[in-house]
Every structure is written in structure tokens, then in C-alpha cells.
PDB file of C-alpha atoms in Angstrom:
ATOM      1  CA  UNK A1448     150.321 -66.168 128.062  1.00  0.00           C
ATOM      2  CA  UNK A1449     147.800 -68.094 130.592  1.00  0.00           C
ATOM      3  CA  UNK A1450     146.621 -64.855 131.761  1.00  0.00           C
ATOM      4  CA  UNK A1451     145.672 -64.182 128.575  1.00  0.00           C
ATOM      5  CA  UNK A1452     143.854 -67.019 128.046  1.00  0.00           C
ATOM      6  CA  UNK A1453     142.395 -66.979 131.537  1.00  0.00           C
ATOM      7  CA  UNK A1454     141.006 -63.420 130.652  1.00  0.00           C
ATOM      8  CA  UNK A1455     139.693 -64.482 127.558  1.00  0.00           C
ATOM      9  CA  UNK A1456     137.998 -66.960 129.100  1.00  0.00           C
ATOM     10  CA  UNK A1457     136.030 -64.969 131.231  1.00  0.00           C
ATOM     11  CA  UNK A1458     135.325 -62.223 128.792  1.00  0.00           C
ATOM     12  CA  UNK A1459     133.451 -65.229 126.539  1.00  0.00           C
ATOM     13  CA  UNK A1460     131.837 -66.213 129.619  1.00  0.00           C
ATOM     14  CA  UNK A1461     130.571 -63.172 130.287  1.00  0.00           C
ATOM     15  CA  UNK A1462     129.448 -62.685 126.375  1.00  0.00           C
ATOM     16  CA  UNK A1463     127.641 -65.511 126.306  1.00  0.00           C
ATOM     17  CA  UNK A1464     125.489 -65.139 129.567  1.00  0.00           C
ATOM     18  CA  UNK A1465     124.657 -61.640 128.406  1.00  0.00           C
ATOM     19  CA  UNK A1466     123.825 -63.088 125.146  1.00  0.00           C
ATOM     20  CA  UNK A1467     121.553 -65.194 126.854  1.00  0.00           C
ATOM     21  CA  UNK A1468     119.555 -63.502 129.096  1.00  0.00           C
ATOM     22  CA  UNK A1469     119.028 -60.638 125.952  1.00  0.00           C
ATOM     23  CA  UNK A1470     117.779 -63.628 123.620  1.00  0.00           C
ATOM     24  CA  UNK A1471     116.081 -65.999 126.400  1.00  0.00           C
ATOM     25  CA  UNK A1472     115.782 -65.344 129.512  1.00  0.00           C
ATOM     26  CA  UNK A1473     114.202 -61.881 129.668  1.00  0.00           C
ATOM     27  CA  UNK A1474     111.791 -62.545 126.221  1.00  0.00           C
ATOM     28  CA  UNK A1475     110.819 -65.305 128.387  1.00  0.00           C
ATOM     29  CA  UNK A1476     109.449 -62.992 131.361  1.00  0.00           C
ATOM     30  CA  UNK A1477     108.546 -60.405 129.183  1.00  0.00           C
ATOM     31  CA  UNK A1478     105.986 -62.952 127.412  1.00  0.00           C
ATOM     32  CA  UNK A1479     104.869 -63.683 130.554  1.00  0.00           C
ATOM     33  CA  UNK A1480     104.075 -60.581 131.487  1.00  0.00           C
ATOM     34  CA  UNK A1481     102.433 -59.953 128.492  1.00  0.00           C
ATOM     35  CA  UNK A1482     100.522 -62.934 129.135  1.00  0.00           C
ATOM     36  CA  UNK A1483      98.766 -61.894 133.333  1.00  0.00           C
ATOM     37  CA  UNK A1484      98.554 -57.863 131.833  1.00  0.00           C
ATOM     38  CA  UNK A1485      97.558 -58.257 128.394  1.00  0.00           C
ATOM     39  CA  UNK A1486      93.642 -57.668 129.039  1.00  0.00           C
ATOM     40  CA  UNK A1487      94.190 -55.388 132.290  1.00  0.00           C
ATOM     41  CA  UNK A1488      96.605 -52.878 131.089  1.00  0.00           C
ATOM     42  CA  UNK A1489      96.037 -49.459 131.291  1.00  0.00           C
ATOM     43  CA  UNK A1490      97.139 -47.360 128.414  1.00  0.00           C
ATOM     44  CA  UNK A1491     100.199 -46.093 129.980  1.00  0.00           C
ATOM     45  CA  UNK A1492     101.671 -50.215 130.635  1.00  0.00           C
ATOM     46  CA  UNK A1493     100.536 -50.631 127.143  1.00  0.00           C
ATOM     47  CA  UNK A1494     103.209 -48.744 126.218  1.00  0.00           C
ATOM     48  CA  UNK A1495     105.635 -50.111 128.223  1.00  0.00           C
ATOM     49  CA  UNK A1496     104.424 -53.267 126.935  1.00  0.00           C
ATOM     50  CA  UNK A1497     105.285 -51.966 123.043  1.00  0.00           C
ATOM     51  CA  UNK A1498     108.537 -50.612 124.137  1.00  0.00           C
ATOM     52  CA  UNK A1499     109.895 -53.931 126.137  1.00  0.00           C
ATOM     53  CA  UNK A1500     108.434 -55.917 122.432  1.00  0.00           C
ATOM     54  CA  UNK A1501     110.866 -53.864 120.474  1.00  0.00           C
ATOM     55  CA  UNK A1502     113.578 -53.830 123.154  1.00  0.00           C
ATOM     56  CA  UNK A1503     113.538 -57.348 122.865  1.00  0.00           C
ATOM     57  CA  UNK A1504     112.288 -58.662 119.603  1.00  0.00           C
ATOM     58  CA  UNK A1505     115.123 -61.020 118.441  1.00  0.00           C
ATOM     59  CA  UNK A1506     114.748 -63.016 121.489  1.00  0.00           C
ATOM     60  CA  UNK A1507     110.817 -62.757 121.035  1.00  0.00           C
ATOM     61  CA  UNK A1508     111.829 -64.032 117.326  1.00  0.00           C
ATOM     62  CA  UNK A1509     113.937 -67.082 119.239  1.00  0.00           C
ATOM     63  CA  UNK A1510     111.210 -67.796 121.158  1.00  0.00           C
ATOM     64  CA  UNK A1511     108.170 -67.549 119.015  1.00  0.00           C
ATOM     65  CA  UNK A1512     108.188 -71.113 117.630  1.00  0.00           C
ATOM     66  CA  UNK A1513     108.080 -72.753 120.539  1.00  0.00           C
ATOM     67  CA  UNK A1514     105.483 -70.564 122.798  1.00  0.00           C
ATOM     68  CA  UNK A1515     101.997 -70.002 121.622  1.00  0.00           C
ATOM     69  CA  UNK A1516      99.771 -68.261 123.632  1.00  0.00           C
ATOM     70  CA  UNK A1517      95.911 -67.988 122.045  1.00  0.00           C
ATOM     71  CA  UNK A1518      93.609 -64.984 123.077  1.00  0.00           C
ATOM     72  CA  UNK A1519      90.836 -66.135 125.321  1.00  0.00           C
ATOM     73  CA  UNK A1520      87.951 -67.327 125.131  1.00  0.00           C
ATOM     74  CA  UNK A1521      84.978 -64.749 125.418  1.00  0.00           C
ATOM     75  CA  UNK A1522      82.608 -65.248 127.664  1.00  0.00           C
ATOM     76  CA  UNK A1523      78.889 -64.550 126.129  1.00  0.00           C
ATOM     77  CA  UNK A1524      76.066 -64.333 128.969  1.00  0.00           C
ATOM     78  CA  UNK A1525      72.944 -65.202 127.592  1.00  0.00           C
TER      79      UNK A1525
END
């Protein structure tokens, strides 16, 4: 019976840390990678960049509220 509930255990462990690097850690590096390649990317990263936004778009959904990154500012020579 404690085996059982030792194994348990570490089965919810294990749920839960996948759980969290799917809805927060890795959204949280993918934004920031969209964030340094955004304006750079050749066409070819752009879509990787598409594919790793649907891969993980719930945890881009968790995370939207609370990061907000604005396009930049142009810079017009005059």
C-alpha cells in the first residue's frame, strides 16, 4: 500500500513539472525569442517562429496578460 502511494507520488510530481514547463516555462523562452529575432528573421526562422506559437499557444494564452511587448519605435532620418 505505501508503494503505491509512493509511486503515485512521483507520477503527480512528474505531471505537474511537465505541466509546467509546457504552460510556463518554455512560452516564457519562446517569447523571448520572439522578442531578439522578431525583426531579423529570415523567412525560414519565421516559420519556426509560427510553428513553436502554435506548439505552444495555451501557455502563450497563460502568459499573455502579464507580458506585453510593444513593436518598436521607427526610426525616421530626416
Amino acid at each position: 500500500m505505501n508503494l503505491d502511494l509512493d509511486t503515485n507520488l512521483i507520477i503527480l510530481i512528474i505531471y505537474a513539472a511537465l505541466a509546467g514547463a509546457y504552460l510556463l516555462v518554455m512560452p516564457a523562452i519562446v517569447y523571448a525569442y520572439l522578442n531578439t529575432r522578431w525583426y531579423v528573421a529570415s523567412s525560414i526562422e519565421r516559420v519556426f517562429m509560427y510553428f513553436l506559437m502554435f506548439l505552444f499557444f495555451p501557455g502563450m494564452l497563460v502568459l499573455s496578460p502579464f507580458l506585453n511587448f510593444r513593436p518598436r519605435r521607427r526610426q525616421i532620418e530626416g
